[in-house]
Tab-separated table of C-alpha atoms in Angstrom:
chain	number	residue	atom	x	y	z
A	623	MET	CA	126.152	200.146	-3.902
A	624	LYS	CA	123.343	197.786	-6.372
A	625	VAL	CA	122.529	195.073	-4.201
A	626	LEU	CA	120.777	191.536	-6.083
A	627	VAL	CA	118.030	190.327	-3.442
A	628	VAL	CA	117.848	186.349	-4.346
A	629	GLY	CA	114.068	185.113	-2.480
A	630	ALA	CA	112.420	189.341	-2.901
A	631	ASN	CA	109.177	187.832	-3.741
A	632	GLY	CA	109.421	187.247	-0.096
A	633	GLN	CA	108.382	188.615	2.944
A	634	ILE	CA	111.853	189.398	4.041
A	635	GLY	CA	112.198	190.430	0.369
A	636	LYS	CA	109.574	192.665	-0.016
A	637	HIS	CA	110.123	194.936	2.875
A	638	LEU	CA	114.338	194.664	2.113
A	639	VAL	CA	113.484	196.336	-1.820
A	640	SER	CA	111.236	199.320	-0.145
A	641	PHE	CA	114.253	199.928	2.104
A	642	ILE	CA	116.686	199.628	-0.087
A	643	GLN	CA	115.231	201.921	-2.455
A	644	GLU	CA	114.356	204.051	0.406
A	645	ASN	CA	117.658	205.078	0.802
A	646	LYS	CA	120.126	206.837	-0.948
A	647	ASN	CA	122.889	204.717	-0.876
A	648	LEU	CA	121.651	201.512	-1.969
A	649	GLU	CA	119.503	200.779	-4.979
A	650	ALA	CA	117.742	196.840	-5.672
A	651	ARG	CA	117.707	194.251	-8.611
A	652	ALA	CA	115.212	191.758	-7.318
A	653	MET	CA	115.538	188.922	-8.456
A	654	ILE	CA	111.545	186.651	-8.807
A	655	ARG	CA	110.576	183.814	-10.037
A	656	ASN	CA	108.109	184.944	-12.739
A	657	GLU	CA	107.121	188.088	-14.306
A	658	GLU	CA	103.622	188.362	-13.044
A	659	GLN	CA	105.571	189.733	-9.707
A	660	ALA	CA	107.223	192.590	-11.395
A	661	SER	CA	104.593	194.908	-11.397
A	662	PHE	CA	105.043	195.466	-7.073
A	663	PHE	CA	109.194	196.007	-7.848
A	664	GLU	CA	108.320	198.167	-10.281
A	665	ASP	CA	106.702	200.474	-8.473
A	666	LEU	CA	108.935	201.368	-6.152
A	667	GLY	CA	111.547	201.945	-8.892
A	668	ALA	CA	113.683	198.273	-8.494
A	669	GLU	CA	115.239	197.368	-11.235
A	670	THR	CA	113.719	192.783	-12.183
A	671	ALA	CA	115.599	190.196	-13.235
A	672	VAL	CA	113.484	186.541	-13.785
A	673	VAL	CA	115.501	183.897	-13.011
A	674	ASP	CA	114.221	180.567	-12.275
A	675	LEU	CA	116.869	179.512	-8.220
A	676	GLU	CA	116.032	175.734	-9.228
A	677	GLY	CA	117.716	176.306	-12.668
A	678	ASP	CA	121.621	177.225	-14.077
A	679	ILE	CA	123.991	179.160	-12.072
A	680	ASP	CA	124.712	180.489	-14.854
A	681	SER	CA	120.966	182.493	-15.044
A	682	ILE	CA	121.133	183.926	-11.584
A	683	ALA	CA	125.139	184.789	-12.227
A	684	LYS	CA	123.546	186.887	-15.171
A	685	ALA	CA	120.957	188.206	-13.373
A	686	ALA	CA	124.185	189.535	-11.013
A	687	GLU	CA	126.131	191.527	-13.402
A	688	GLY	CA	127.133	194.555	-12.847
A	689	VAL	CA	125.587	194.455	-9.276
A	690	ASP	CA	128.028	195.356	-5.448
A	691	ALA	CA	126.166	192.348	-3.479
A	692	ILE	CA	124.050	189.499	-3.157
A	693	VAL	CA	121.883	188.703	-0.337
A	694	PHE	CA	120.575	185.396	-0.355
A	695	THR	CA	116.850	185.293	0.746
A	696	ALA	CA	114.810	183.125	-1.084
A	697	GLY	CA	113.503	180.038	1.648
A	698	SER	CA	111.176	177.077	1.195
A	699	GLY	CA	110.995	177.739	4.898
A	700	PRO	CA	110.698	174.594	7.260
A	701	HIS	CA	107.490	173.910	5.933
A	702	THR	CA	107.313	173.485	2.275
A	703	GLY	CA	108.293	169.727	0.944
A	704	LYS	CA	111.952	168.191	2.129
A	705	ASP	CA	112.664	168.489	-1.749
A	706	LYS	CA	111.837	172.085	-1.971
A	707	THR	CA	114.063	172.365	1.349
A	708	ILE	CA	117.029	170.316	-1.224
A	709	MET	CA	116.105	172.537	-3.861
A	710	VAL	CA	115.856	175.867	-2.867
A	711	ASP	CA	117.416	176.174	0.909
A	712	LEU	CA	120.713	174.013	-0.017
A	713	ASP	CA	120.804	173.815	-3.749
A	714	GLY	CA	119.402	177.165	-4.550
A	715	ALA	CA	122.417	179.076	-1.637
A	716	ILE	CA	124.660	177.250	-3.202
A	717	LYS	CA	124.312	178.225	-5.992
A	718	THR	CA	123.940	181.468	-5.419
A	719	VAL	CA	126.941	180.947	-4.079
A	720	GLU	CA	128.403	179.888	-7.016
A	721	ALA	CA	127.184	182.429	-8.827
A	722	ALA	CA	128.418	185.373	-7.375
A	723	LYS	CA	131.614	184.351	-8.156
A	724	VAL	CA	130.967	183.360	-12.447
A	725	ALA	CA	129.436	186.907	-11.656
A	726	GLY	CA	132.404	188.769	-9.793
A	727	VAL	CA	130.706	189.822	-6.775
A	728	LYS	CA	132.609	189.895	-3.374
A	729	ARG	CA	129.656	191.011	-1.247
A	730	PHE	CA	127.503	188.551	0.057
A	731	VAL	CA	124.410	188.629	3.396
A	732	MET	CA	122.812	185.122	3.811
A	733	ILE	CA	120.080	184.807	5.351
A	734	SER	CA	120.020	181.831	7.152
A	735	SER	CA	117.991	179.718	10.699
A	736	PHE	CA	118.496	180.621	14.252
A	737	ASP	CA	120.738	178.199	14.860
A	738	THR	CA	122.493	175.883	12.150
A	739	ARG	CA	124.755	174.373	14.533
A	740	ARG	CA	126.016	170.540	13.611
A	741	LYS	CA	124.902	170.187	17.631
A	742	ALA	CA	120.937	172.225	16.348
A	743	ILE	CA	120.106	169.681	13.884
A	744	LEU	CA	120.629	166.483	16.104
A	745	GLU	CA	118.472	168.600	18.735
A	746	ALA	CA	116.158	169.783	16.102
A	747	PRO	CA	112.684	168.310	16.219
A	748	GLU	CA	113.304	164.692	13.519
A	749	SER	CA	110.711	167.098	11.219
A	750	PHE	CA	112.571	170.281	11.300
A	751	ALA	CA	116.477	169.029	11.340
A	752	PRO	CA	116.667	168.418	7.366
A	753	TYR	CA	115.849	172.375	6.963
A	754	VAL	CA	118.605	172.962	9.796
A	755	ALA	CA	120.898	170.380	7.861
A	756	ALA	CA	120.217	171.966	5.216
A	757	LYS	CA	120.860	175.957	5.703
A	758	TYR	CA	123.896	174.255	7.690
A	759	TYR	CA	125.075	173.001	4.590
A	760	ALA	CA	124.956	175.955	2.206
A	761	ASP	CA	125.989	178.394	5.475
A	762	GLU	CA	129.524	176.036	5.000
A	763	TRP	CA	129.632	176.033	1.064
A	764	LEU	CA	129.334	180.317	1.954
A	765	ARG	CA	131.651	179.799	4.694
A	766	GLY	CA	134.336	178.081	2.360
A	767	THR	CA	134.419	180.473	0.145
A	768	ASP	CA	137.064	183.923	-0.824
A	769	LEU	CA	133.837	186.215	-0.611
A	770	ASP	CA	133.062	188.792	1.459
A	771	TYR	CA	130.271	186.841	3.460
A	772	THR	CA	128.049	188.240	6.561
A	773	ILE	CA	125.928	185.194	7.751
A	774	ILE	CA	122.833	186.532	9.572
A	775	HIS	CA	121.171	184.123	12.305
A	776	PRO	CA	117.320	185.373	12.262
A	777	GLY	CA	115.307	184.355	15.522
A	778	GLY	CA	111.549	182.934	15.613
A	779	LEU	CA	110.547	185.253	12.074
A	780	THR	CA	106.780	186.908	12.889
A	781	ASN	CA	104.656	189.020	10.542
A	782	ASP	CA	105.110	191.554	13.327
A	783	LYS	CA	105.450	195.850	12.823
A	784	GLY	CA	109.057	196.601	12.918
A	785	THR	CA	110.191	198.432	16.546
A	786	GLY	CA	114.271	198.844	14.872
A	787	GLN	CA	115.409	197.120	18.157
A	788	VAL	CA	116.677	193.822	18.131
A	789	LYS	CA	119.638	192.180	20.207
A	790	ALA	CA	122.418	190.880	17.929
A	791	GLY	CA	125.462	188.352	19.336
A	792	PHE	CA	126.119	184.547	19.151
A	793	ASP	CA	124.480	181.936	21.562
A	794	LEU	CA	121.547	183.983	21.971
A	795	GLU	CA	118.668	183.077	24.189
A	796	ILE	CA	115.566	182.068	21.119
A	797	GLY	CA	113.380	184.676	20.197
A	798	LYS	CA	111.127	186.400	17.702
A	799	ILE	CA	111.760	189.032	15.069
A	800	PRO	CA	109.093	190.567	12.652
A	801	ARG	CA	110.462	190.522	9.637
A	802	GLU	CA	110.406	193.552	8.765
A	803	ASP	CA	113.371	193.446	11.571
A	804	VAL	CA	115.481	191.610	9.342
A	805	ALA	CA	115.309	193.609	6.105
A	806	ARG	CA	116.361	196.522	8.306
A	807	VAL	CA	119.224	194.756	10.019
A	808	ILE	CA	120.356	193.300	6.609
A	809	GLU	CA	120.036	196.631	5.196
A	810	ALA	CA	122.964	197.466	8.273
A	811	THR	CA	124.729	195.409	7.159
A	812	LEU	CA	125.485	195.984	3.867
A	813	GLU	CA	125.998	199.684	4.741
A	814	ASN	CA	128.775	198.289	7.565
A	815	GLU	CA	131.790	196.737	6.554
A	816	SER	CA	133.189	195.659	9.985
A	817	THR	CA	130.277	192.661	9.824
A	818	ILE	CA	132.289	191.273	6.511
A	819	GLY	CA	133.453	187.656	7.077
A	820	LYS	CA	131.221	187.968	10.380
A	821	GLU	CA	128.218	185.672	11.377
A	822	PHE	CA	125.393	186.674	14.546
A	823	GLN	CA	121.662	185.831	15.559
A	824	ILE	CA	119.292	188.775	15.442
A	825	VAL	CA	116.285	188.571	17.731
A	826	SER	CA	113.983	191.697	18.385
A	827	GLY	CA	115.716	193.597	21.628
A	828	ASN	CA	115.796	197.502	23.048
A	829	THR	CA	119.299	198.107	20.658
A	830	SER	CA	119.114	200.044	17.568
A	831	VAL	CA	119.618	197.686	14.958
A	832	ASN	CA	122.892	199.988	13.261
A	833	LYS	CA	124.099	199.670	17.195
A	834	ALA	CA	123.858	196.371	17.119
A	835	ILE	CA	124.905	195.426	13.631
A	836	GLN	CA	128.181	197.922	15.136
A	837	SER	CA	128.549	195.510	17.836
A	838	VAL	CA	128.793	192.000	16.533
B	887	MET	CA	142.523	145.288	5.813
B	888	LYS	CA	139.590	146.515	7.613
B	889	VAL	CA	136.769	147.691	6.460
B	890	LEU	CA	133.403	148.980	8.136
B	891	VAL	CA	130.942	148.704	5.914
B	892	VAL	CA	128.392	152.155	6.762
B	893	GLY	CA	124.949	150.922	5.314
B	894	ALA	CA	125.579	146.168	6.084
B	895	ASN	CA	122.320	146.184	6.092
B	896	GLY	CA	121.235	147.238	2.715
B	897	GLN	CA	120.844	145.217	-0.231
B	898	ILE	CA	124.242	146.146	-1.535
B	899	GLY	CA	125.952	145.955	1.959
B	900	LYS	CA	125.129	142.640	2.797
B	901	HIS	CA	126.546	141.274	-0.361
B	902	LEU	CA	129.365	143.507	0.330
B	903	VAL	CA	130.028	142.101	3.813
B	904	SER	CA	129.707	138.380	2.691
B	905	PHE	CA	132.351	139.338	0.079
B	906	ILE	CA	134.793	140.697	2.335
B	907	GLN	CA	134.414	137.881	5.219
B	908	GLU	CA	135.210	135.186	1.933
B	909	ASN	CA	138.237	137.064	0.650
B	910	LYS	CA	141.548	136.369	2.931
B	911	ASN	CA	143.259	140.599	2.193
B	912	LEU	CA	139.816	141.738	4.183
B	913	GLU	CA	137.443	141.472	7.172
B	914	ALA	CA	134.192	143.576	7.806
B	915	ARG	CA	132.992	145.638	10.306
B	916	ALA	CA	128.918	145.957	10.594
B	917	MET	CA	127.556	149.016	10.902
B	918	ILE	CA	124.479	148.278	11.488
B	919	ARG	CA	121.369	150.840	13.306
B	920	ASN	CA	119.166	147.980	15.365
B	921	GLU	CA	120.951	145.383	17.523
B	922	GLU	CA	118.381	142.670	15.826
B	923	GLN	CA	120.067	142.855	12.680
B	924	ALA	CA	123.288	140.930	14.326
B	925	SER	CA	123.276	138.133	13.266
B	926	PHE	CA	123.239	138.080	10.132
B	927	PHE	CA	126.517	139.480	10.461
B	928	GLU	CA	127.945	137.770	13.371
B	929	ASP	CA	126.819	134.263	11.017
B	930	LEU	CA	129.601	135.221	8.802
B	931	GLY	CA	131.744	135.800	11.483
B	932	ALA	CA	131.682	139.906	11.272
B	933	GLU	CA	132.043	141.773	13.755
B	934	THR	CA	128.739	144.429	14.333
B	935	ALA	CA	128.490	148.517	15.756
B	936	VAL	CA	124.878	149.662	16.260
B	937	VAL	CA	125.308	153.676	15.525
B	938	ASP	CA	122.943	155.466	14.116
B	939	LEU	CA	123.412	157.300	10.954
B	940	GLU	CA	121.201	159.939	12.207
B	941	GLY	CA	123.476	160.912	15.919
B	942	ASP	CA	126.960	162.392	16.077
B	943	ILE	CA	129.512	162.593	14.474
B	944	ASP	CA	131.943	160.930	17.132
B	945	SER	CA	128.984	157.561	17.372
B	946	ILE	CA	130.138	156.998	14.060
B	947	ALA	CA	133.915	157.839	14.563
B	948	LYS	CA	133.783	154.730	17.141
B	949	ALA	CA	132.603	152.418	15.158
B	950	ALA	CA	136.048	153.454	12.812
B	951	GLU	CA	137.880	152.619	15.479
B	952	GLY	CA	141.228	150.492	14.226
B	953	VAL	CA	139.762	150.658	10.725
B	954	ASP	CA	141.628	150.618	7.645
B	955	ALA	CA	139.024	151.537	5.357
B	956	ILE	CA	135.533	152.598	5.364
B	957	VAL	CA	132.820	151.516	2.597
B	958	PHE	CA	129.661	154.519	2.851
B	959	THR	CA	126.896	152.331	1.015
B	960	ALA	CA	123.825	153.828	3.021
B	961	GLY	CA	121.563	154.679	1.147
B	962	SER	CA	117.838	156.209	2.303
B	963	GLY	CA	117.223	155.618	-2.208
B	964	PRO	CA	115.426	158.195	-4.373
B	965	HIS	CA	111.724	156.852	-3.276
B	966	THR	CA	111.935	157.542	0.662
B	967	GLY	CA	110.748	160.512	2.176
B	968	LYS	CA	113.471	163.773	1.290
B	969	ASP	CA	113.607	164.448	4.430
B	970	LYS	CA	115.954	160.543	5.160
B	971	THR	CA	117.262	162.163	1.582
B	972	ILE	CA	118.851	165.393	4.013
B	973	MET	CA	119.657	163.282	7.018
B	974	VAL	CA	120.867	159.907	5.334
B	975	ASP	CA	121.815	160.553	1.844
B	976	LEU	CA	123.573	164.382	2.289
B	977	ASP	CA	124.511	164.300	6.430
B	978	GLY	CA	124.599	160.865	6.765
B	979	ALA	CA	127.401	160.656	4.280
B	980	ILE	CA	129.153	163.621	5.056
B	981	LYS	CA	128.867	162.336	8.546
B	982	THR	CA	130.669	159.468	8.074
B	983	VAL	CA	133.414	161.308	5.847
B	984	GLU	CA	134.112	162.978	8.740
B	985	ALA	CA	134.065	160.527	11.279
B	986	ALA	CA	137.005	158.725	8.953
B	987	LYS	CA	138.976	162.174	9.348
B	988	VAL	CA	138.572	162.031	13.541
B	989	ALA	CA	139.631	158.013	13.915
B	990	GLY	CA	141.723	158.601	11.323
B	991	VAL	CA	140.886	155.835	8.642
B	992	LYS	CA	142.467	157.597	5.373
B	993	ARG	CA	140.517	154.701	2.692
B	994	PHE	CA	137.192	155.807	1.805
B	995	VAL	CA	134.802	154.656	-0.607
B	996	MET	CA	131.944	155.988	-1.721
B	997	ILE	CA	128.436	154.529	-3.303
B	998	SER	CA	127.341	157.270	-5.191
B	999	SER	CA	124.281	157.774	-7.250
B	1000	PHE	CA	125.643	156.922	-11.619
B	1001	ASP	CA	125.719	161.095	-12.472
B	1002	THR	CA	125.761	163.729	-9.033
B	1003	ARG	CA	127.229	166.513	-12.073
B	1004	ARG	CA	125.550	169.343	-11.398
B	1005	LYS	CA	124.172	169.229	-15.011
B	1006	ALA	CA	122.276	166.221	-14.070
B	1007	ILE	CA	120.587	167.728	-11.239
B	1008	LEU	CA	119.240	170.168	-13.644
B	1009	GLU	CA	117.756	166.827	-16.005
B	1010	ALA	CA	116.710	164.873	-13.645
B	1011	PRO	CA	112.884	164.565	-13.696
B	1012	GLU	CA	111.240	167.045	-10.640
B	1013	SER	CA	111.134	164.138	-7.687
B	1014	PHE	CA	114.368	162.705	-8.536
B	1015	ALA	CA	116.498	165.843	-8.677
B	1016	PRO	CA	116.452	165.952	-5.217
B	1017	TYR	CA	118.468	162.646	-4.454
B	1018	VAL	CA	121.006	163.921	-7.018
B	1019	ALA	CA	121.569	167.036	-5.652
B	1020	ALA	CA	122.349	165.733	-1.664
B	1021	LYS	CA	124.108	162.881	-3.816
B	1022	TYR	CA	125.842	165.526	-4.976
B	1023	TYR	CA	126.840	167.533	-2.262
B	1024	ALA	CA	128.458	164.343	-0.606
B	1025	ASP	CA	130.400	163.558	-3.207
B	1026	GLU	CA	131.803	167.100	-3.055
B	1027	TRP	CA	132.172	167.183	0.527
B	1028	LEU	CA	134.602	163.840	-0.325
B	1029	ARG	CA	136.700	165.464	-3.014
B	1030	GLY	CA	137.209	168.738	-0.647
B	1031	THR	CA	139.028	166.353	1.565
B	1032	ASP	CA	142.753	164.839	1.825
B	1033	LEU	CA	140.957	161.039	2.270
B	1034	ASP	CA	141.967	158.318	0.207
B	1035	TYR	CA	138.779	158.156	-1.483
B	1036	THR	CA	136.829	156.372	-4.992
B	1037	ILE	CA	133.325	157.404	-5.457
B	1038	ILE	CA	131.536	154.284	-7.472
B	1039	HIS	CA	128.412	155.429	-9.391
B	1040	PRO	CA	126.308	152.799	-10.356
B	1041	GLY	CA	123.798	152.607	-12.346
B	1042	GLY	CA	120.288	151.205	-11.949
B	1043	LEU	CA	120.484	148.703	-9.594
B	1044	THR	CA	118.379	145.208	-9.195
B	1045	ASN	CA	118.062	142.210	-7.922
B	1046	ASP	CA	119.275	140.286	-10.524
B	1047	LYS	CA	122.034	137.597	-10.066
B	1048	GLY	CA	125.354	138.864	-9.903
B	1049	THR	CA	127.271	137.499	-13.291
B	1050	GLY	CA	130.848	139.512	-12.265
B	1051	GLN	CA	130.716	140.829	-15.169
B	1052	VAL	CA	130.738	145.230	-15.614
B	1053	LYS	CA	131.612	148.275	-17.727
B	1054	ALA	CA	133.556	150.755	-15.730
B	1055	GLY	CA	134.623	154.345	-16.946
B	1056	PHE	CA	132.919	157.739	-17.647
B	1057	ASP	CA	130.341	159.221	-19.364
B	1058	LEU	CA	129.133	155.314	-19.725
B	1059	GLU	CA	125.617	155.190	-21.419
B	1060	ILE	CA	123.098	154.693	-18.397
B	1061	GLY	CA	122.318	150.680	-18.418
B	1062	LYS	CA	121.891	148.333	-14.674
B	1063	ILE	CA	123.878	145.930	-12.349
B	1064	PRO	CA	122.716	143.660	-9.526
B	1065	ARG	CA	123.966	145.017	-6.992
B	1066	GLU	CA	125.402	141.707	-6.014
B	1067	ASP	CA	127.918	142.884	-9.349
B	1068	VAL	CA	127.914	146.572	-6.901
B	1069	ALA	CA	129.331	144.802	-3.851
B	1070	ARG	CA	132.061	143.058	-6.341
B	1071	VAL	CA	133.163	146.432	-7.554
B	1072	ILE	CA	133.696	146.860	-3.669
B	1073	GLU	CA	135.069	144.613	-3.479
B	1074	ALA	CA	137.582	144.850	-6.085
B	1075	THR	CA	138.387	148.713	-5.803
B	1076	LEU	CA	139.305	148.163	-1.583
B	1077	GLU	CA	142.173	145.656	-2.976
B	1078	ASN	CA	143.112	148.375	-5.932
B	1079	GLU	CA	144.737	150.849	-5.138
B	1080	SER	CA	145.088	152.241	-8.223
B	1081	THR	CA	141.194	153.744	-7.361
B	1082	ILE	CA	142.366	155.940	-4.936
B	1083	GLY	CA	141.644	159.441	-5.577
B	1084	LYS	CA	139.405	158.291	-8.732
B	1085	GLU	CA	135.120	158.122	-9.435
B	1086	PHE	CA	133.528	156.318	-12.410
B	1087	GLN	CA	130.673	155.086	-13.204
B	1088	ILE	CA	129.110	151.030	-13.471
B	1089	VAL	CA	126.521	149.396	-15.385
B	1090	SER	CA	126.878	145.984	-16.348
B	1091	GLY	CA	128.923	144.955	-18.801
B	1092	ASN	CA	131.914	141.474	-20.544
B	1093	THR	CA	134.840	142.608	-18.499
B	1094	SER	CA	135.325	140.776	-15.046
B	1095	VAL	CA	135.829	143.441	-11.969
B	1096	ASN	CA	138.574	143.700	-11.565
B	1097	LYS	CA	139.892	144.237	-15.252
B	1098	ALA	CA	137.540	147.402	-15.544
B	1099	ILE	CA	138.425	148.511	-11.563
B	1100	GLN	CA	142.370	148.830	-12.761
B	1101	SER	CA	141.453	150.493	-16.219
B	1102	VAL	CA	139.360	153.438	-14.902
């Protein structure tokens, strides 16, 4: 299974491409913004595609040609300017969904925020609410397609070393999770068709990633 | 016909409520954020409803109870912080659409931006693109409903006195238009069922508002 990783140069993305390249069932194509970011991925033996996520749908679709799945893990993050929240977290995500349709790629894994329900927008601190709203609409757009999607809602991201032990479900209490473990969850999601049409939250826990994913 | 004007305290909104109150076929309910904004509308004999557009859908739906049409003319404008672009221009607009469904109000008039096509997002100056994207998604959301909608795309807004003479159509050359004339176009749109399911651009021109609206 060939996987286009959108946002490959992000911290989750780099872990994910590494794991994919080590997995005999998977191979990665890293979608990156600049040619200078390519060497990291080339060293892993991964393909690269240089595409500006703020560009048009067709250029993303071209990068997706011939892959079996797309993972959207690009993110301006909640602390960048709100212009990027619109252009990347909202519009970049939705254009990638549209590009999947254009390229005929059915499988789509979206990395969302921990809670993107409407209630969460209302209850979020004022500075965070726009980010939650952007992610809400990106998730809603994906739900409205007939793609084979999975939406992953990770808790608070840390740079701690992964443990491979998580808790997955819905209406979980907010908790933290290392980015490395999120990447492991994405890898397991790609390998488990039972996750199609589902969405779940993940935080650190004491169940192995594969088992946790299979129970959602 | 009773009309809920969302964003009544804006410049277009104030003109619009005035025109509605002078029109024997129409009456206005002004949706405003603060009680202190009420006197302007009470002096016109209009009802008011104090609702925070950044609040929940139900409070907007409550304000829409018993009206026959909703006009969304709230706008943070392209020059406010991008957080408000998300919370008002995107989320506020979409929540109002959802509120229309909840309240069972079929007729919906959306005041959009001059060009909200995907191409316009790409071609907009970097500082303006997030606003165009927000309006694009709000318009798209409305198009995906079965409401009796009209989407109006005005040119560059000015505070000049209205002339009552406009040009309406699509793929128009960008031009300016007084806010007062936009309000006249909204009034005429409410009175012309032929505008249902349509969207059009408007700029200043040399056709009377009613005639221009009927030809779109």
